[in-house]
CSV table of C-alpha atoms in Angstrom, one decimal:
chain,number,residue,atom,x,y,z
A,332,UNK,CA,0.0,0.0,0.0
A,333,UNK,CA,1.0,3.6,-0.4
A,334,UNK,CA,2.8,5.2,2.5
A,335,UNK,CA,0.5,7.2,4.9
A,336,UNK,CA,-3.1,7.5,4.0
A,337,UNK,CA,-4.7,4.4,2.5
A,338,UNK,CA,-7.9,4.1,0.6
A,339,UNK,CA,-10.7,2.3,2.4
A,340,UNK,CA,-13.0,0.0,0.4
A,341,UNK,CA,-15.5,1.9,-1.6
A,342,UNK,CA,-19.1,1.8,-0.2
A,343,UNK,CA,-22.2,3.2,-1.7
A,344,UNK,CA,-24.4,2.6,-4.7
A,345,UNK,CA,-21.6,3.2,-7.1
A,346,UNK,CA,-19.2,0.7,-5.5
A,347,UNK,CA,-17.3,-1.1,-8.3
A,348,UNK,CA,-17.6,1.9,-10.7
A,349,UNK,CA,-14.1,3.0,-11.9
A,350,UNK,CA,-13.7,6.7,-12.7
A,351,UNK,CA,-10.6,8.4,-14.1
A,352,UNK,CA,-10.4,12.1,-13.3
A,353,UNK,CA,-7.9,14.1,-15.4
A,354,UNK,CA,-9.7,17.4,-15.1
A,355,UNK,CA,-8.5,20.5,-13.1
A,356,UNK,CA,-10.0,23.1,-10.9
A,357,UNK,CA,-13.8,23.0,-10.5
A,358,UNK,CA,-16.5,21.8,-12.8
A,359,UNK,CA,-14.8,18.6,-14.1
A,360,UNK,CA,-13.2,17.5,-10.8
A,361,UNK,CA,-16.5,18.1,-8.9
A,362,UNK,CA,-18.2,15.6,-11.2
A,363,UNK,CA,-15.8,12.9,-10.0
A,364,UNK,CA,-16.0,14.1,-6.4
A,365,UNK,CA,-19.8,13.5,-6.5
A,366,UNK,CA,-19.3,10.0,-8.0
A,367,UNK,CA,-16.6,9.2,-5.4
A,368,UNK,CA,-18.9,10.3,-2.6
A,369,UNK,CA,-21.3,7.6,-3.6
A,370,UNK,CA,-18.7,4.8,-3.8
A,371,UNK,CA,-17.0,5.0,-7.1
A,372,UNK,CA,-13.2,4.3,-7.2
A,373,UNK,CA,-11.9,7.6,-8.4
A,374,UNK,CA,-8.3,7.8,-9.7
A,375,UNK,CA,-7.1,11.4,-9.9
A,376,UNK,CA,-4.6,12.0,-12.6
A,377,UNK,CA,-2.6,15.3,-12.2
A,378,UNK,CA,0.3,16.9,-13.9
A,379,UNK,CA,3.4,16.4,-11.7
A,380,UNK,CA,2.9,20.1,-10.7
A,381,UNK,CA,-0.5,19.2,-9.3
A,382,UNK,CA,-4.1,20.4,-9.8
A,383,UNK,CA,-4.1,24.3,-9.5
A,384,UNK,CA,-6.9,24.0,-6.9
A,385,UNK,CA,-4.3,22.7,-4.4
A,386,UNK,CA,-2.8,26.2,-4.2
A,387,UNK,CA,-6.0,28.2,-4.3
A,388,UNK,CA,-7.7,29.8,-1.3
A,389,UNK,CA,-6.7,29.4,2.3
A,390,UNK,CA,-4.0,27.1,3.5
A,391,UNK,CA,-3.0,25.6,6.8
A,392,UNK,CA,0.5,24.2,7.5
A,393,UNK,CA,1.1,24.3,3.8
A,394,UNK,CA,-2.0,22.3,2.8
A,395,UNK,CA,-4.7,23.8,0.7
A,396,UNK,CA,-8.1,23.5,2.5
A,397,UNK,CA,-10.1,23.7,-0.7
A,398,UNK,CA,-8.2,20.7,-2.1
A,399,UNK,CA,-9.0,18.7,1.0
A,400,UNK,CA,-12.7,19.0,0.1
A,401,UNK,CA,-12.5,18.8,-3.7
A,402,UNK,CA,-10.0,16.0,-3.7
A,403,UNK,CA,-11.9,13.8,-1.2
A,404,UNK,CA,-12.4,10.1,-2.0
A,405,UNK,CA,-9.8,10.3,-4.9
A,406,UNK,CA,-6.6,8.3,-5.2
A,407,UNK,CA,-3.8,10.4,-6.7
A,408,UNK,CA,-1.2,9.7,-9.4
A,409,UNK,CA,0.9,12.2,-11.3
A,410,UNK,CA,1.2,11.8,-15.0
A,411,UNK,CA,2.3,14.1,-17.8
A,412,UNK,CA,0.0,13.1,-20.6
A,413,UNK,CA,2.3,14.8,-23.2
A,414,UNK,CA,5.0,12.2,-22.3
A,415,UNK,CA,4.8,9.0,-24.2
A,416,UNK,CA,5.4,6.7,-21.2
A,417,UNK,CA,2.8,8.4,-19.1
A,418,UNK,CA,0.3,8.5,-22.0
A,419,UNK,CA,0.6,4.7,-22.2
A,420,UNK,CA,-0.2,4.4,-18.4
A,421,UNK,CA,-3.2,6.7,-19.0
A,422,UNK,CA,-4.5,4.5,-21.8
A,423,UNK,CA,-4.0,1.4,-19.7
A,424,UNK,CA,-6.0,3.0,-16.9
A,425,UNK,CA,-8.8,4.1,-19.3
A,426,UNK,CA,-9.0,0.6,-20.8
A,427,UNK,CA,-10.9,-0.7,-17.8
A,428,UNK,CA,-12.5,2.5,-16.7
A,429,UNK,CA,-16.3,3.2,-16.7
A,430,UNK,CA,-16.1,7.0,-16.8
A,431,UNK,CA,-13.3,9.4,-17.8
A,432,UNK,CA,-13.7,13.1,-16.8
A,433,UNK,CA,-11.6,15.7,-18.7
A,434,UNK,CA,-11.7,19.4,-19.2
A,435,UNK,CA,-8.8,20.2,-21.5
A,436,UNK,CA,-9.5,22.9,-24.1
A,437,UNK,CA,-11.3,21.4,-27.1
A,438,UNK,CA,-8.9,19.5,-29.4
A,439,UNK,CA,-6.1,19.2,-26.8
A,440,UNK,CA,-6.4,15.5,-26.1
A,441,UNK,CA,-6.7,14.8,-29.8
A,442,UNK,CA,-3.4,16.7,-30.4
A,443,UNK,CA,-1.8,14.3,-27.9
A,444,UNK,CA,-3.3,11.2,-29.6
A,445,UNK,CA,-5.7,10.7,-26.7
A,446,UNK,CA,-9.0,11.8,-28.2
A,447,UNK,CA,-12.4,10.1,-28.1
A,448,UNK,CA,-11.7,8.2,-31.3
A,449,UNK,CA,-8.6,6.5,-29.8
A,450,UNK,CA,-10.0,6.0,-26.3
A,451,UNK,CA,-13.4,4.6,-27.4
A,452,UNK,CA,-11.7,2.1,-29.7
A,453,UNK,CA,-9.5,1.1,-26.7
A,454,UNK,CA,-12.6,0.8,-24.5
A,455,UNK,CA,-15.9,0.7,-26.3
A,456,UNK,CA,-17.8,0.8,-23.0
A,457,UNK,CA,-16.1,4.1,-21.9
A,458,UNK,CA,-18.2,7.1,-20.9
A,459,UNK,CA,-16.2,10.3,-21.4
A,460,UNK,CA,-17.4,13.5,-19.8
A,461,UNK,CA,-15.9,16.4,-21.8
A,462,UNK,CA,-16.2,19.6,-19.8
A,463,UNK,CA,-15.3,22.9,-21.5
A,464,UNK,CA,-16.5,26.5,-21.3
A,465,UNK,CA,-18.3,26.5,-24.6
A,466,UNK,CA,-18.6,22.8,-25.7
A,467,UNK,CA,-17.0,20.7,-28.5
A,468,UNK,CA,-18.8,22.6,-31.3
A,469,UNK,CA,-19.6,26.1,-32.3
A,470,UNK,CA,-17.4,29.2,-33.1
A,471,UNK,CA,-16.3,29.5,-29.4
A,472,UNK,CA,-15.3,25.8,-29.0
A,473,UNK,CA,-11.6,26.6,-28.7
A,474,UNK,CA,-11.9,29.5,-26.4
A,475,UNK,CA,-10.8,29.2,-22.8
A,476,UNK,CA,-13.9,29.0,-20.6
A,477,UNK,CA,-14.4,29.3,-16.9
A,478,UNK,CA,-17.5,29.5,-14.6
A,479,UNK,CA,-17.2,33.3,-14.4
A,480,UNK,CA,-17.6,33.6,-18.1
A,481,UNK,CA,-20.6,31.2,-18.0
A,482,UNK,CA,-22.2,33.3,-15.3
A,483,UNK,CA,-21.8,36.3,-17.5
A,484,UNK,CA,-22.9,34.9,-20.8
A,485,UNK,CA,-25.7,32.8,-19.5
A,486,UNK,CA,-27.8,35.8,-18.4
A,487,UNK,CA,-27.3,35.1,-14.7
A,488,UNK,CA,-25.2,38.1,-13.9
A,489,UNK,CA,-27.5,40.4,-15.9
A,490,UNK,CA,-30.4,39.7,-13.5
A,491,UNK,CA,-28.4,39.6,-10.3
A,492,UNK,CA,-27.8,42.7,-8.2
A,493,UNK,CA,-29.6,45.9,-7.4
A,494,UNK,CA,-31.6,47.7,-10.1
A,495,UNK,CA,-29.3,50.7,-10.2
A,496,UNK,CA,-26.1,48.7,-9.5
A,497,UNK,CA,-23.8,46.6,-11.7
A,498,UNK,CA,-24.4,43.0,-12.8
A,499,UNK,CA,-23.3,40.8,-9.9
A,500,UNK,CA,-21.2,37.7,-10.1
A,501,UNK,CA,-21.4,35.0,-7.3
A,502,UNK,CA,-18.5,34.8,-4.9
A,503,UNK,CA,-18.1,31.1,-5.4
A,504,UNK,CA,-18.1,28.7,-8.4
A,505,UNK,CA,-21.8,28.6,-9.1
A,506,UNK,CA,-21.7,27.8,-12.8
A,507,UNK,CA,-19.0,25.2,-12.2
A,508,UNK,CA,-21.0,23.5,-9.5
A,509,UNK,CA,-24.2,23.4,-11.5
A,510,UNK,CA,-22.3,22.0,-14.5
A,511,UNK,CA,-20.7,19.3,-12.3
A,512,UNK,CA,-24.1,18.1,-11.1
A,513,UNK,CA,-25.3,18.0,-14.7
A,514,UNK,CA,-22.2,16.0,-15.6
A,515,UNK,CA,-22.8,13.6,-12.8
A,516,UNK,CA,-26.4,12.8,-13.7
A,517,UNK,CA,-25.6,12.7,-17.4
A,518,UNK,CA,-22.9,10.1,-16.5
A,519,UNK,CA,-25.6,8.1,-14.8
A,520,UNK,CA,-27.9,8.4,-17.8
A,521,UNK,CA,-25.1,7.0,-19.9
A,522,UNK,CA,-24.4,4.2,-17.4
A,523,UNK,CA,-28.1,3.3,-17.4
A,524,UNK,CA,-28.2,3.0,-21.2
A,525,UNK,CA,-25.0,0.9,-21.3
A,526,UNK,CA,-25.7,-1.4,-18.4
A,527,UNK,CA,-29.5,-1.4,-17.6
A,528,UNK,CA,-31.0,-1.0,-21.1
A,529,UNK,CA,-28.1,-3.2,-22.2
A,530,UNK,CA,-26.6,-1.3,-25.2
A,531,UNK,CA,-23.2,-2.2,-23.8
A,532,UNK,CA,-21.9,0.9,-25.5
A,533,UNK,CA,-20.2,4.0,-24.1
A,534,UNK,CA,-20.6,7.5,-25.4
A,535,UNK,CA,-19.1,11.0,-24.8
A,536,UNK,CA,-20.9,13.7,-22.9
A,537,UNK,CA,-20.4,17.2,-24.3
A,538,UNK,CA,-20.8,19.5,-21.3
A,539,UNK,CA,-20.5,23.2,-21.9
A,540,UNK,CA,-20.3,25.1,-18.6
A,541,UNK,CA,-22.6,28.0,-19.8
A,542,UNK,CA,-25.5,25.7,-20.7
A,543,UNK,CA,-26.5,24.2,-17.3
A,544,UNK,CA,-26.8,27.6,-15.6
A,545,UNK,CA,-28.6,28.9,-18.6
A,546,UNK,CA,-31.1,26.0,-18.3
A,547,UNK,CA,-31.9,27.0,-14.7
A,548,UNK,CA,-32.9,30.6,-15.5
A,549,UNK,CA,-36.5,29.7,-16.0
A,550,UNK,CA,-38.7,30.8,-18.8
A,551,UNK,CA,-36.7,33.9,-19.9
A,552,UNK,CA,-36.1,32.7,-23.5
A,553,UNK,CA,-39.8,31.9,-23.9
A,554,UNK,CA,-40.9,35.1,-22.4
A,555,UNK,CA,-38.5,37.0,-24.7
A,556,UNK,CA,-39.6,35.0,-27.7
A,557,UNK,CA,-43.3,35.5,-27.1
A,558,UNK,CA,-43.5,38.9,-25.5
A,559,UNK,CA,-40.1,40.6,-26.2
A,560,UNK,CA,-39.6,41.2,-22.5
A,561,UNK,CA,-36.0,41.2,-21.1
A,562,UNK,CA,-35.7,40.5,-17.4
A,563,UNK,CA,-33.5,43.0,-15.5
A,564,UNK,CA,-32.1,43.3,-12.0
A,565,UNK,CA,-34.5,43.5,-9.1
A,566,UNK,CA,-32.2,43.1,-6.1
A,567,UNK,CA,-33.7,40.5,-3.7
A,568,UNK,CA,-37.2,41.0,-5.1
A,569,UNK,CA,-38.8,38.6,-7.5
A,570,UNK,CA,-40.5,39.4,-10.8
A,571,UNK,CA,-43.0,36.6,-10.2
A,572,UNK,CA,-44.2,37.1,-6.6
A,573,UNK,CA,-44.2,39.3,-3.5
A,574,UNK,CA,-43.3,39.5,-0.7
A,575,UNK,CA,-39.9,38.2,-1.6
A,576,UNK,CA,-36.9,40.0,-0.1
A,577,UNK,CA,-34.2,40.2,2.6
A,578,UNK,CA,-35.3,42.2,5.6
A,579,UNK,CA,-33.3,43.5,8.5
A,580,UNK,CA,-34.4,42.9,12.1
A,581,UNK,CA,-34.3,45.3,15.0
A,582,UNK,CA,-31.1,43.7,16.4
A,583,UNK,CA,-29.3,44.0,13.1
A,584,UNK,CA,-29.7,40.5,11.7
A,585,UNK,CA,-31.1,39.7,8.2
A,586,UNK,CA,-33.9,37.3,7.3
A,587,UNK,CA,-35.2,36.1,3.9
A,588,UNK,CA,-38.7,35.1,2.9
A,589,UNK,CA,-40.5,34.2,-0.3
A,590,UNK,CA,-44.3,33.9,-0.2
A,591,UNK,CA,-45.2,32.3,-3.5
A,592,UNK,CA,-48.1,30.1,-2.3
A,593,UNK,CA,-51.4,31.9,-1.7
A,594,UNK,CA,-51.8,30.5,1.8
A,595,UNK,CA,-48.4,31.7,2.9
A,596,UNK,CA,-49.1,35.1,1.4
A,597,UNK,CA,-52.2,35.5,3.5
A,598,UNK,CA,-50.4,34.4,6.7
A,599,UNK,CA,-47.4,36.8,6.1
A,600,UNK,CA,-49.6,39.8,5.3
A,601,UNK,CA,-52.0,39.3,8.1
A,602,UNK,CA,-49.2,38.7,10.6
A,603,UNK,CA,-47.2,41.7,9.6
A,604,UNK,CA,-50.0,44.1,8.6
A,605,UNK,CA,-52.8,43.0,10.9
A,606,UNK,CA,-55.9,40.8,10.3
A,607,UNK,CA,-57.5,41.7,6.9
A,608,UNK,CA,-54.4,43.0,5.2
A,609,UNK,CA,-54.4,40.0,2.9
A,610,UNK,CA,-57.8,41.1,1.7
A,611,UNK,CA,-56.5,44.4,0.3
A,612,UNK,CA,-57.6,44.5,-3.4
A,613,UNK,CA,-54.0,45.5,-4.3
A,614,UNK,CA,-52.7,42.1,-3.0
A,615,UNK,CA,-55.0,39.5,-4.6
A,616,UNK,CA,-52.8,38.0,-7.4
A,617,UNK,CA,-49.1,37.5,-7.9
A,618,UNK,CA,-49.1,40.2,-10.6
A,619,UNK,CA,-51.0,42.6,-8.2
A,620,UNK,CA,-48.5,42.0,-5.5
A,621,UNK,CA,-45.5,42.5,-7.7
A,622,UNK,CA,-47.1,45.7,-9.0
A,623,UNK,CA,-47.5,47.0,-5.4
A,624,UNK,CA,-44.3,45.5,-4.0
A,625,UNK,CA,-43.2,48.8,-2.4
A,626,UNK,CA,-46.4,48.8,-0.3
A,627,UNK,CA,-45.9,45.1,0.6
A,628,UNK,CA,-42.2,45.6,1.6
A,629,UNK,CA,-43.2,48.6,3.8
A,630,UNK,CA,-45.7,46.4,5.7
A,631,UNK,CA,-43.5,43.2,6.0
A,632,UNK,CA,-40.2,45.0,6.3
A,633,UNK,CA,-41.6,47.5,8.8
A,634,UNK,CA,-42.9,44.7,11.1
A,635,UNK,CA,-39.6,42.8,10.9
A,636,UNK,CA,-37.6,46.0,11.7
A,637,UNK,CA,-39.6,46.4,14.9
A,638,UNK,CA,-38.7,42.9,16.3
A,639,UNK,CA,-35.5,41.0,17.1
A,640,UNK,CA,-34.5,38.0,15.2
A,641,UNK,CA,-35.6,35.4,17.8
A,642,UNK,CA,-39.1,36.9,18.0
A,643,UNK,CA,-39.4,37.2,14.2
A,644,UNK,CA,-38.5,33.5,13.7
A,645,UNK,CA,-40.7,32.3,16.5
A,646,UNK,CA,-43.7,34.4,15.5
A,647,UNK,CA,-43.5,33.4,11.8
A,648,UNK,CA,-43.1,29.7,12.8
A,649,UNK,CA,-46.1,29.9,15.1
A,650,UNK,CA,-48.1,31.4,12.2
A,651,UNK,CA,-46.8,28.9,9.7
A,652,UNK,CA,-45.4,31.7,7.6
A,653,UNK,CA,-42.1,30.6,6.1
A,654,UNK,CA,-39.0,32.7,6.9
A,655,UNK,CA,-35.3,31.9,7.5
A,656,UNK,CA,-32.3,33.7,9.0
A,657,UNK,CA,-29.5,34.7,6.6
A,658,UNK,CA,-26.5,32.8,8.0
A,659,UNK,CA,-22.8,33.2,7.7
A,660,UNK,CA,-20.7,30.0,8.0
A,661,UNK,CA,-20.1,30.5,11.7
A,662,UNK,CA,-23.8,30.7,12.4
A,663,UNK,CA,-24.3,27.6,10.3
A,664,UNK,CA,-22.0,25.7,12.7
A,665,UNK,CA,-24.3,26.7,15.6
A,666,UNK,CA,-27.6,25.9,14.0
A,667,UNK,CA,-29.5,22.9,15.5
A,668,UNK,CA,-30.9,21.8,12.1
A,669,UNK,CA,-27.5,21.5,10.5
A,670,UNK,CA,-26.3,19.7,13.7
A,671,UNK,CA,-29.2,17.2,13.8
A,672,UNK,CA,-28.7,16.1,10.2
A,673,UNK,CA,-24.9,16.2,10.4
A,674,UNK,CA,-24.9,18.5,7.4
A,675,UNK,CA,-21.3,19.2,8.5
A,676,UNK,CA,-19.3,16.1,9.2
A,677,UNK,CA,-15.8,15.5,10.6
A,678,UNK,CA,-13.2,13.6,8.6
A,679,UNK,CA,-9.8,12.5,9.8
A,680,UNK,CA,-6.9,13.8,7.7
A,681,UNK,CA,-3.4,12.6,8.0
A,682,UNK,CA,-2.0,16.1,7.5
A,683,UNK,CA,-4.3,18.2,9.6
A,684,UNK,CA,-6.1,15.9,11.9
A,685,UNK,CA,-9.9,16.2,12.2
A,686,UNK,CA,-11.4,18.3,9.4
A,687,UNK,CA,-14.9,19.5,9.2
A,688,UNK,CA,-16.6,19.8,5.8
A,689,UNK,CA,-20.0,19.5,4.1
A,690,UNK,CA,-21.4,16.0,4.3
A,691,UNK,CA,-22.5,13.9,1.3
A,692,UNK,CA,-25.8,15.0,-0.2
A,693,UNK,CA,-28.4,13.9,-1.0
A,694,UNK,CA,-29.1,11.1,1.5
A,695,UNK,CA,-29.9,7.6,0.3
A,696,UNK,CA,-31.8,5.5,2.9
A,697,UNK,CA,-30.2,2.2,2.0
A,698,UNK,CA,-26.9,3.0,0.2
A,699,UNK,CA,-25.8,6.4,1.4
A,700,UNK,CA,-22.6,8.0,0.3
A,701,UNK,CA,-19.6,8.7,2.5
A,702,UNK,CA,-16.3,10.6,2.8
A,703,UNK,CA,-13.7,7.9,3.1
A,704,UNK,CA,-10.7,10.3,3.2
A,705,UNK,CA,-9.9,13.9,2.3
A,706,UNK,CA,-7.8,15.1,-0.6
A,707,UNK,CA,-4.4,13.4,-0.6
A,708,UNK,CA,-0.9,14.4,-1.7
A,709,UNK,CA,0.3,14.6,-5.2
A,710,UNK,CA,1.2,11.1,-6.5
A,711,UNK,CA,0.3,9.6,-3.1
A,712,UNK,CA,-1.3,6.5,-4.4
A,713,UNK,CA,0.9,5.7,-7.4
A,714,UNK,CA,2.2,2.4,-6.1
A,715,UNK,CA,-1.3,1.1,-5.3
A,716,UNK,CA,-2.7,2.2,-8.7
A,717,UNK,CA,0.2,0.8,-10.8
A,718,UNK,CA,0.2,-2.5,-8.8
A,719,UNK,CA,-3.6,-2.9,-9.5
A,720,UNK,CA,-3.0,-2.0,-13.1
A,721,UNK,CA,-0.3,-4.6,-13.5
A,722,UNK,CA,-2.7,-7.2,-11.9
A,723,UNK,CA,-5.5,-6.3,-14.3
A,724,UNK,CA,-3.1,-6.5,-17.3
A,725,UNK,CA,-1.9,-10.0,-16.2
A,726,UNK,CA,-5.5,-11.1,-15.7
A,727,UNK,CA,-6.4,-10.0,-19.2
A,728,UNK,CA,-3.6,-12.1,-20.5
A,729,UNK,CA,-4.6,-15.1,-18.4
A,730,UNK,CA,-1.4,-14.9,-16.4
A,731,UNK,CA,-1.3,-15.7,-12.6
A,732,UNK,CA,-1.2,-12.7,-10.3
């Protein structure tokens, strides 16, 4: 076994699935993180200099904390795919893999003789997730692409922020994360076709980072097509319903609420404005309420501003009028709901000791996922991986182990 951290047996619904991850940074690697969380054996292939995410963000004792999360449940081996000997190891690993995740710029693997045509011939059952900013086709296919560009071009940034302020980008990898979840379930679609429907054939998945976040922006294209309306920035308000906003309490905390269901609207308006407020003719439909949102925010926000957070939450809960405090991460650590569900879990790390990080979501009742180990060191599992590869090559030739 490799020195130091060893890989525990995979458990979960994807136990036995072999995934090769040769992607870097966010969208591609998160695909394999999700698969690894649910039991897949993930082999992380990095350039000898390491995935750049190892050196991003905060560090402790020289170890990147972001990597400890993004690299969890992955066994690490360093290969330079431009070098002939390492390319041969790569092809040998791909030969028995179920899924390969890559995010090189379109055409890069082909230029190294490692494109889909070569790898699918080597392994006809291979599912190859190809993550790029703009996809494998189209005039932008060879452009460098990152989540920030996707957030900009998808229309997300245009509708985010205050009406008189600039378009606003999220302070985390939103488009990358959404693309990763799309890549994960697309992989499962392909596995289902191959193994359950019985085609026995692999396929490649062309995942452009800008498309999944664009897909989640609702009916905007249809509204524009049919009515010529362009949605613009509305701050924390919604163009579809009211009240929907962030409101400040008397003791300086913030809460968020969205009253889309008619029953919730009535409870919120009668609670904050007094019995009968919900019967105001201005507030009878979603469109009415959006039209008179200033009046609604004056009622709801005014009531909240006169009460402390604890009283706001308790009063809304008693009235069954949905509301939630806006947390920072320190407040999340103190919340009883997060604690009861172990939404934050503790994982033992050989470099830093006990580490807290988000647990595995969603929760499966019979075959839940798990975090078996945090992100390891560059090339840490080389000996294990190459020994297993040698065993598989001997087995294919019918030679004894």
